[in-house]
XYZ file of C-alpha atoms in Angstrom:
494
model
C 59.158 26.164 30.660
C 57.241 23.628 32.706
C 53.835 22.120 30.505
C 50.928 22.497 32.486
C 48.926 19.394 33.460
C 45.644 18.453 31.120
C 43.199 16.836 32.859
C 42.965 14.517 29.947
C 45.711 12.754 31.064
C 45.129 9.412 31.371
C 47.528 8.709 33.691
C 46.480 11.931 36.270
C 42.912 10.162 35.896
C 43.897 6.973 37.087
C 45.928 8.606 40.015
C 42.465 10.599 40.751
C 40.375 8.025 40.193
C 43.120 6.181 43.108
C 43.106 9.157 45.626
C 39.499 8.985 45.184
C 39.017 5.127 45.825
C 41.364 5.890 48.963
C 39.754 8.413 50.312
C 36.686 6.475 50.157
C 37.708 3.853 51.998
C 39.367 5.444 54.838
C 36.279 8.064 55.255
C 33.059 6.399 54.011
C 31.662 4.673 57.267
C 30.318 1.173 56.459
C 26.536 -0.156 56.970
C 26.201 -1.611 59.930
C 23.984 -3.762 58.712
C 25.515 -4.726 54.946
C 27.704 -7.944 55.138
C 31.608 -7.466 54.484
C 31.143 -8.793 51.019
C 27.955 -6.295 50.086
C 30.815 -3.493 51.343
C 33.664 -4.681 49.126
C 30.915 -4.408 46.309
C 29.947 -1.154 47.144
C 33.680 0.154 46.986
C 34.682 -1.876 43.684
C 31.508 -0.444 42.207
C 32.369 3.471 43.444
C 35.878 2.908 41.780
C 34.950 1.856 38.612
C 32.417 5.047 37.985
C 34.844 7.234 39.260
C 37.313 5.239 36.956
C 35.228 5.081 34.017
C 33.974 8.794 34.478
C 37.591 10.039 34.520
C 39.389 7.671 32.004
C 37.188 7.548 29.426
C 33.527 8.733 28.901
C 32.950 6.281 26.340
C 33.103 3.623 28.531
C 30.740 5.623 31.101
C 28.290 5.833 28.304
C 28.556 1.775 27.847
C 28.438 0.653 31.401
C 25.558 2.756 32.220
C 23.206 2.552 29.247
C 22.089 -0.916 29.344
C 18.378 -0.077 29.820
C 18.793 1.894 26.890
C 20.640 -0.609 24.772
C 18.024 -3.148 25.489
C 15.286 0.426 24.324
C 17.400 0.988 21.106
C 17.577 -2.933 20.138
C 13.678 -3.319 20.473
C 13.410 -0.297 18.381
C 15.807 -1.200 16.129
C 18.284 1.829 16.821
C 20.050 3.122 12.968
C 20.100 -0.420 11.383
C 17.401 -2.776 10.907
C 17.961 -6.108 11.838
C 15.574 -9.340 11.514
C 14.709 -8.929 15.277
C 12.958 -5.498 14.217
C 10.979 -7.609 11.926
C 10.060 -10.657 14.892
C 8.991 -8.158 17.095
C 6.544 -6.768 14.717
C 4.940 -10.591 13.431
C 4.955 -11.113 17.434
C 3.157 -8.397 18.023
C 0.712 -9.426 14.852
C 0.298 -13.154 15.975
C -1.316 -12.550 19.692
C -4.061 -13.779 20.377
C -5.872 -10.562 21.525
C -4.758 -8.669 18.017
C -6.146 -11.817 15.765
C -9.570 -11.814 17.297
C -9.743 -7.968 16.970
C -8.475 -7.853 13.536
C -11.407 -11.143 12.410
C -13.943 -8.877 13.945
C -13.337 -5.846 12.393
C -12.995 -7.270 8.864
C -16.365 -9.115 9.692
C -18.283 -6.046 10.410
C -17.340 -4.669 7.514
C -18.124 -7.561 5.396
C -21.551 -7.509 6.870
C -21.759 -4.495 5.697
C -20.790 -3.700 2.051
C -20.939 -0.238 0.626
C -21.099 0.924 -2.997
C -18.242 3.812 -3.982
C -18.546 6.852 -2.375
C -21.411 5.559 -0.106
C -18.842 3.882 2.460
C -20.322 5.922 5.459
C -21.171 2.999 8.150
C -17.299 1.629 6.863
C -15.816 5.025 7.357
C -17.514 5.368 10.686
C -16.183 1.621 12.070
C -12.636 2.912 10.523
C -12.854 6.636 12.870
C -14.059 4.410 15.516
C -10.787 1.826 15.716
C -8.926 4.788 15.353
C -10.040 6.968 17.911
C -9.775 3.892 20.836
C -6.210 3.265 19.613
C -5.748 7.274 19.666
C -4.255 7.719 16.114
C -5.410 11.062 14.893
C -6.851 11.771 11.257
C -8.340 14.014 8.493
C -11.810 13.644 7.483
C -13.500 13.793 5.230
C -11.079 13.222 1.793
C -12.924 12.124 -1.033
C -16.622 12.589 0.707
C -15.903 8.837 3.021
C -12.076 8.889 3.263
C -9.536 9.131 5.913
C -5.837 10.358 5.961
C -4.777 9.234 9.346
C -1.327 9.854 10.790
C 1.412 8.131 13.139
C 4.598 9.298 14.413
C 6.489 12.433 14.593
C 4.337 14.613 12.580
C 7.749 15.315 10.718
C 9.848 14.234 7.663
C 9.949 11.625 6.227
C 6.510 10.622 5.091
C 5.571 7.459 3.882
C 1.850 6.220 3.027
C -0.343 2.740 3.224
C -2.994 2.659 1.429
C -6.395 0.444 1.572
C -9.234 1.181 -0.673
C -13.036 0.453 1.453
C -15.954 -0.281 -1.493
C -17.784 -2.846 -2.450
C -19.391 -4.416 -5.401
C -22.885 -4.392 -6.708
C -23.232 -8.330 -6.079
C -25.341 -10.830 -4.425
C -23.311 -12.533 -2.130
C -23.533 -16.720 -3.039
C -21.005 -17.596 0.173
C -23.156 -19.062 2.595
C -21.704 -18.330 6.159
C -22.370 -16.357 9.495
C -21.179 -13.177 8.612
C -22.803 -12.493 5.155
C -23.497 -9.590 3.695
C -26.845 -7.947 5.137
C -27.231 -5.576 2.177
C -28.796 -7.338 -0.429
C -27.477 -6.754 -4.095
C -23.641 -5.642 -2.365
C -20.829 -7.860 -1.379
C -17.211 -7.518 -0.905
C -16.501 -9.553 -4.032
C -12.897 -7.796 -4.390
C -11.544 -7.986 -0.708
C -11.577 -4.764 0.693
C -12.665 -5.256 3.484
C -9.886 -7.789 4.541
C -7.289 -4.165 3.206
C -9.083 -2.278 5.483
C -8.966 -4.874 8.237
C -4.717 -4.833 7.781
C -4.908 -1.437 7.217
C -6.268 -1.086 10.264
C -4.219 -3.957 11.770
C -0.752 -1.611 10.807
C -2.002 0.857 12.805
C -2.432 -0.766 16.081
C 1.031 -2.122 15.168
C 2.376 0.796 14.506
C 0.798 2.923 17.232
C 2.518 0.444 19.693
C 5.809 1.195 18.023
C 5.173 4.920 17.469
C 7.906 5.720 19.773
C 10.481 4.284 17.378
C 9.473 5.688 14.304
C 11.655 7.561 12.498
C 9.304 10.060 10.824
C 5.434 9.922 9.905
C 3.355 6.807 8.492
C 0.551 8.459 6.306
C -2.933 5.841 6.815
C -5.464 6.343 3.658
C -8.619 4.979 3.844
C -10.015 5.329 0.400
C -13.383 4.968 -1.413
C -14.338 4.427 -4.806
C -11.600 2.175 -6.184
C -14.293 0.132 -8.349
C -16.072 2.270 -9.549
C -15.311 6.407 -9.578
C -11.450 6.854 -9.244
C -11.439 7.491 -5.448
C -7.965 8.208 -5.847
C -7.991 10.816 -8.052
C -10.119 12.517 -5.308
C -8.066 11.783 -2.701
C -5.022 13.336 -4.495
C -6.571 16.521 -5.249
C -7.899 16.728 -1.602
C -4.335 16.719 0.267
C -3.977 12.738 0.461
C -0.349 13.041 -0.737
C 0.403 15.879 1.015
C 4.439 15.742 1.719
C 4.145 12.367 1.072
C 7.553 11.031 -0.614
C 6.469 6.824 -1.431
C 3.445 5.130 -1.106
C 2.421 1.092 -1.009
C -0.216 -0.851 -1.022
C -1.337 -4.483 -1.418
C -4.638 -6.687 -2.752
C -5.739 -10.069 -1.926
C -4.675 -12.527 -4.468
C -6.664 -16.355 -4.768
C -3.735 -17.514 -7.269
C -1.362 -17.133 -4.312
C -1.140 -19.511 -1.070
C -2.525 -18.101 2.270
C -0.324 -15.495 3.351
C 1.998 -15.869 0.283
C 3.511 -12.037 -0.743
C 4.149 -11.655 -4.542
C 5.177 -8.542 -6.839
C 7.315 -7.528 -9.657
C 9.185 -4.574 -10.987
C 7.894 -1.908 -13.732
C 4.297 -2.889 -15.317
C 2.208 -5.030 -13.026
C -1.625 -3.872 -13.997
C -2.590 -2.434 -17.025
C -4.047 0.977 -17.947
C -7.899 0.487 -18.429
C -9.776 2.641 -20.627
C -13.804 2.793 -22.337
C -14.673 3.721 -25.549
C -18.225 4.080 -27.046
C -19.085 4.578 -30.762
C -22.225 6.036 -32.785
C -22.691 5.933 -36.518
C -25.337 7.611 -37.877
C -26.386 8.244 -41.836
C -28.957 8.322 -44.167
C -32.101 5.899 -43.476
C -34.975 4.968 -45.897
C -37.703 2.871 -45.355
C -37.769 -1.129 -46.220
C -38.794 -0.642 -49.962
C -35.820 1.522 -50.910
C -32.929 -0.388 -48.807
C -30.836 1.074 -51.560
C -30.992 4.944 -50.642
C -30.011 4.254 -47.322
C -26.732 4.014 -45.734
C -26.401 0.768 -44.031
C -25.287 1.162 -40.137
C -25.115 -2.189 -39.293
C -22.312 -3.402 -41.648
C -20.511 -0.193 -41.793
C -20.409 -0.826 -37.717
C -19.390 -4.440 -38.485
C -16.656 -3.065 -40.081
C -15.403 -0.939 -37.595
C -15.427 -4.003 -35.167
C -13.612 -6.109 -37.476
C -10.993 -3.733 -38.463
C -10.400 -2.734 -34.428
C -8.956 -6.277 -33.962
C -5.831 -5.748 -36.546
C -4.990 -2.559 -34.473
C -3.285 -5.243 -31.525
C -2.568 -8.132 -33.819
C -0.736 -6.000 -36.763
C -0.020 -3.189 -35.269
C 1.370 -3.371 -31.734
C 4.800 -4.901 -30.755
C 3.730 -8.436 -29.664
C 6.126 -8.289 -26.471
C 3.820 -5.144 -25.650
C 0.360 -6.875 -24.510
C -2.430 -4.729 -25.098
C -6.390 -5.441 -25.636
C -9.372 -4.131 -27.626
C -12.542 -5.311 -27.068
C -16.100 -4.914 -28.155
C -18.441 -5.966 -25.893
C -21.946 -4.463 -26.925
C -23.490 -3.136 -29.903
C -27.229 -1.533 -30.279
C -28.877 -1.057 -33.742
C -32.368 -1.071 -32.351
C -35.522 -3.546 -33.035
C -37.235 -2.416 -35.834
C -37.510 -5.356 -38.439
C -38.675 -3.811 -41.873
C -36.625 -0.398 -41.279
C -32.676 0.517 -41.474
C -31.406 1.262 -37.701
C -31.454 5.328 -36.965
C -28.102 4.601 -35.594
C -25.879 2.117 -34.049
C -23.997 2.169 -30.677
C -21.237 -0.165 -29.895
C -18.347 -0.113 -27.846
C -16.158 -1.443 -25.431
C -12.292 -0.953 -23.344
C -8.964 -0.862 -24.016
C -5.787 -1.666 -21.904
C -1.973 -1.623 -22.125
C 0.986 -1.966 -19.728
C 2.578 0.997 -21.152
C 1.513 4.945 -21.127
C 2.715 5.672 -24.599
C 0.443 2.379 -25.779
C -2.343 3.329 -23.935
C -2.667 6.454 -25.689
C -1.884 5.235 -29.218
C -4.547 2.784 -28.536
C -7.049 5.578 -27.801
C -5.738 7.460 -31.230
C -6.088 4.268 -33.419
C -9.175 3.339 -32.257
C -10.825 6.726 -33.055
C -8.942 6.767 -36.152
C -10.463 2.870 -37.739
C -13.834 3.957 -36.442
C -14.480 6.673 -38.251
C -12.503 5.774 -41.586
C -14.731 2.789 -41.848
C -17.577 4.260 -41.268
C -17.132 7.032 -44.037
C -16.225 3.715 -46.435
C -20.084 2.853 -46.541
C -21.329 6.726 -46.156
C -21.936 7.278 -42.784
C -20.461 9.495 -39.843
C -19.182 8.394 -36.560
C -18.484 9.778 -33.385
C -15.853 8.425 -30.231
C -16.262 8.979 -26.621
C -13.451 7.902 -24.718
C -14.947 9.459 -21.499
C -12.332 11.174 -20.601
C -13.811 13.974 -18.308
C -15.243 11.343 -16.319
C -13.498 8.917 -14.087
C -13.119 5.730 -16.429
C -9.864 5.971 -17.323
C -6.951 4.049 -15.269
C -3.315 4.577 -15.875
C -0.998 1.791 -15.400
C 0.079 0.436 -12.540
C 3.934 0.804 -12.854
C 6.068 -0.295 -9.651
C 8.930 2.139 -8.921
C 12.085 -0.105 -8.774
C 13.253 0.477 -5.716
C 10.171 0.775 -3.892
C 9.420 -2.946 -5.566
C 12.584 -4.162 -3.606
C 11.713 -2.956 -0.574
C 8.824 -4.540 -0.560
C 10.817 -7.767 -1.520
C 13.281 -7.549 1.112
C 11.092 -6.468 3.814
C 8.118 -9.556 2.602
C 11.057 -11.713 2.802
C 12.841 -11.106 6.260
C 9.181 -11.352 7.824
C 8.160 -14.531 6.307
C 11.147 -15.853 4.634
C 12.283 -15.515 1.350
C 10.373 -18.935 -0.163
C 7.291 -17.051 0.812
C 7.833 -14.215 -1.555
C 7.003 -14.577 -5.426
C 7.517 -12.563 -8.567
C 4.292 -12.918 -10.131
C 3.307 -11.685 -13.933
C 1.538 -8.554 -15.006
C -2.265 -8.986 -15.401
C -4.566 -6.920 -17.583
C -6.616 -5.861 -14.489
C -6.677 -2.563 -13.626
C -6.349 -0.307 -10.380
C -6.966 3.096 -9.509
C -3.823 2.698 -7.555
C -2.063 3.601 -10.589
C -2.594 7.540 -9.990
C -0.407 7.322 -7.063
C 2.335 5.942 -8.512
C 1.712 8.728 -11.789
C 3.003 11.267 -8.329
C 5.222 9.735 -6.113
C 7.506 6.550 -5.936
C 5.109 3.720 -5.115
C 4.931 -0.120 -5.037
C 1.541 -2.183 -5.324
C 1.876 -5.889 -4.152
C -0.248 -9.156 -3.287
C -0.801 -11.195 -0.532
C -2.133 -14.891 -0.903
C -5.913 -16.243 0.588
C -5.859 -19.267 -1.521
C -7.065 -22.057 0.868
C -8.520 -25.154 -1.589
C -9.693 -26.411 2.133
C -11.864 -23.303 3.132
C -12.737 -23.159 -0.416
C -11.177 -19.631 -0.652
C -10.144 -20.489 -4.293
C -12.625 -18.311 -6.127
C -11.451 -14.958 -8.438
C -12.135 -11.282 -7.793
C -15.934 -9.926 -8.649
C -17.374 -13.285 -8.064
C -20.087 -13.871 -6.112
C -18.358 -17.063 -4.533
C -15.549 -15.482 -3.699
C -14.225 -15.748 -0.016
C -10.705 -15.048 1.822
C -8.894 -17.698 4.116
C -8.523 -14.823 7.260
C -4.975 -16.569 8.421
C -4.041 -13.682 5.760
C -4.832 -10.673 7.761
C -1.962 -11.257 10.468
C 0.640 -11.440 7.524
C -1.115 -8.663 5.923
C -0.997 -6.528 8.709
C 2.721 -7.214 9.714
C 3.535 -6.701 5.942
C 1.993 -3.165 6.560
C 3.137 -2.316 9.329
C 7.250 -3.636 8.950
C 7.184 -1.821 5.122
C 6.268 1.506 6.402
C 8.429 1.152 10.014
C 11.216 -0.007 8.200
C 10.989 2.640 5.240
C 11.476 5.397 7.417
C 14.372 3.764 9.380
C 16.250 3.140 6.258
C 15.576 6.799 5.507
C 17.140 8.381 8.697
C 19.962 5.889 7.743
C 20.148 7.529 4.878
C 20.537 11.163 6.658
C 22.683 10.101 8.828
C 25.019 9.068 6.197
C 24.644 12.483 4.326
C 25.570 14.205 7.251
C 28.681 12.294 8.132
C 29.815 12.622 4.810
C 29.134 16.495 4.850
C 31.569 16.590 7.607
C 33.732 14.858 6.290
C 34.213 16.729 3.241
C 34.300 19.822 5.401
């Protein structure tokens, strides 16, 4: 029995692709006009399609799909490369994008807002968005914004940037100081909205290649009223899977990115203390309980709870920092107030801390006959966790920082006992908290958080915002990588 002919013989799809070249030539009439060479072109360039198309498709695919080679290499197709990563600093470093960015941290710095008061910010943040046509939720958290770029689908990965201010008088003398007296941006946050913002143009000019859905959160209150508490119970997470976010640092150089793995800021926590017992007037001193010493003791025995009994690889604080037994002379105090915080790097410290502390301040008050009672405030919004960097969200951060900038321009840095209310994000999701440098001895930009000298070296806020923008973009690529692999392996197996 004869075998029938496939037409996925090679060799019948050369003859074709032969006949058809022949047939070509013998019937297509020539332009009159077109030289002799611009013909032989023409044919050569009709037998190679009808070559490729019959021979192999692959090769169809490759000869025509150079426009979108040249598409999938600016958006960095299935693997990211360090081009992925020039195109987005390029994009950062115009000269159009660095004047925007200076202005809009500016006008915000002009304007300093106390937590949950950020209205005028809020309204320059809806503003931006709106002209670069990013949509968004509002409000979260009475001021905040959840904005949102991409597909609208899976995966979703958040920035974050926190928008209040501090109740200080601004000492910097320049052009665009703050106008509200008593407020300043003492903590740069209005430089993390400025990159915050800066990712977003970046990212909205890239939108087409993402891979899934960057998550934009404008938050208030990180100073002073856990803003993002609020924003987690008001959707800000919402099918979220890993967050970031980063804070202006004056121990590192301009522009400088620096993190660590695990603890990086420590829980922060308040504590206030009243004794009260029997009081007697000056003449019988001896019938009365005596508040003031049995409140010295308290303080005095809180310092052995660190120094004798906490691992001394596991840094933790107690401090007083005020005490109140009144003003009266001639007469035993009606009761004493003192208290002060607490902080660890650990969740299981933090709490013994809280125990102890309770526990010395009302033994030692019953040692000289009197009662005490311990607030920790913990209804209200003055307790932090700690800030704990999830591993691998820590090296992407690392990896990402240093393909941007190079890897001599990323640090590990230490933990610090500071404290940030980014730390109930990472309590829900995988998240990474990071710095970036504005130390500039030149401009003077040398000058700690909360102080009224303090001042940022703006350089910073094209790094920033490329740091943004390249962590998020590049999250979500090495996601669908991830997928991809999944599924060929599925198949495999199958």
């Amino acid at each position: 029995m004869n075998k029938p002919l496939h037409i996925s013989s090679p060799f019948l799809s050369l003859a074709l692709a032969v006949l058809a070249f022949s047939c070509m030539i013998t019937t297509a009439p020539p332009p009159e006009a077109a030289p002799a060479k611009s013909r032989d072109h023409d044919h050569l360039s009709y037998f190679e399609s009808a070559l490729n198309s019959l021979w192999n498709p692959l090769l169809k695919s490759k000869n025509h799909s150079s426009a979108q080679e040249q598409k999938k290499s600016a958006g960095c197709g299935a693997v990211w490369s360090r081009a992925c990563s020039d195109e987005i600093m390029r994009i950062a470093q115009k000269s159009d994008f660095v004047k925007w960015i200076k202005s809009v941290r500016r006008r915000i710095h002009e304007n300093p807002e106390l937590a949950f008061e950020e209205h005028e910010t809020s309204r320059l943040v809806r503003h931006e968005l709106d002209g670069l046509d990013v949509g968004y939720r509002f409000p979260l958290a009475k001021t905040g914004i959840r904005a949102m770029i991409g597909t609208g689908e899976p995966p979703f990965v958040a920035i974050r940037a926190d928008m209040d201010a501090l109740p200080i008088q601004e000492a910097v003398e320049w052009e665009h100081k703050s106008k509200n007296a008593g407020k300043m941006h003492a903590c740069g946050h209005d430089a993390h909205v400025a990159m915050l913002m800066g990712a977003a143009r970046i990212l909205k000019a890239r939108e087409n290649h993402l891979k899934g859905t960057v998550i934009l959160l404008f938050q208030p209150a990180e100073e002073a009223g856990n803003g993002a508490k609020r924003m987690i119970e008001e959707g800000a997470l919402e099918d979220v899977e890993a967050i970031f976010a980063m804070h202006v640092s004056h121990l590192l150089p301009t522009s400088v990115i620096g993190s660590r793995s695990g603890p990086l800021l420590a829980g922060c926590g308040f504590f206030k203390a009243i004794i009260t017992g029997q009081q007697t007037k000056g003449e019988n001193y001896h019938h009365s309980s005596d508040l003031v010493l049995a409140a010295s003791a308290a303080v005095i025995s809180l310092q052995g709870i660190v120094s004798r009994e906490s691992n001394p690889l596991d840094s933790q604080v107690v401090s007083v920092t005020f005490m109140d037994s009144g003003d009266i002379p001639n007469a035993s105090a009606k009761r004493v107030v003192f208290g002060g915080t607490l902080r660890a790097f650990s969740t299981a410290s933090f709490h013994q801390l809280v125990k102890r502390i309770e526990e010395v301040i009302i033994a030692q008050a019953k040692v000289y006959k009197c009662s005490a009672t311990v607030d920790f405030f913990k209804d209200s919004d003055s307790i932090y966790p700690p800030m704990v960097n999830n591993d691998l969200m820590y090296e992407h951060v690392k990896r990402v920082s240093s393909d941007l900038i190079g890897p001599t321009n990323f640090q590990v840095v230490e933990p610090v006992m500071g404290a940030e209310d980014f730390s109930f994000y990472s309590e829900v999701i995988p998240a990474a908290f990071f710095y970036i440098g504005i130390k500039n001895e030149t401009l003077g930009s040398v000058h700690s958080a909360h102080s009224p000298h303090f001042m940022i070296d703006e350089d910073a806020l094209v790094v920033g915002s490329a740091t943004h923008a390249a962590i998020a973009e590049r999250y979500l690529n090495e996601r669908e990588g991830e997928r991809r692999l999944s599924i060929n392996g599925h198949h495999r197996e199958q």
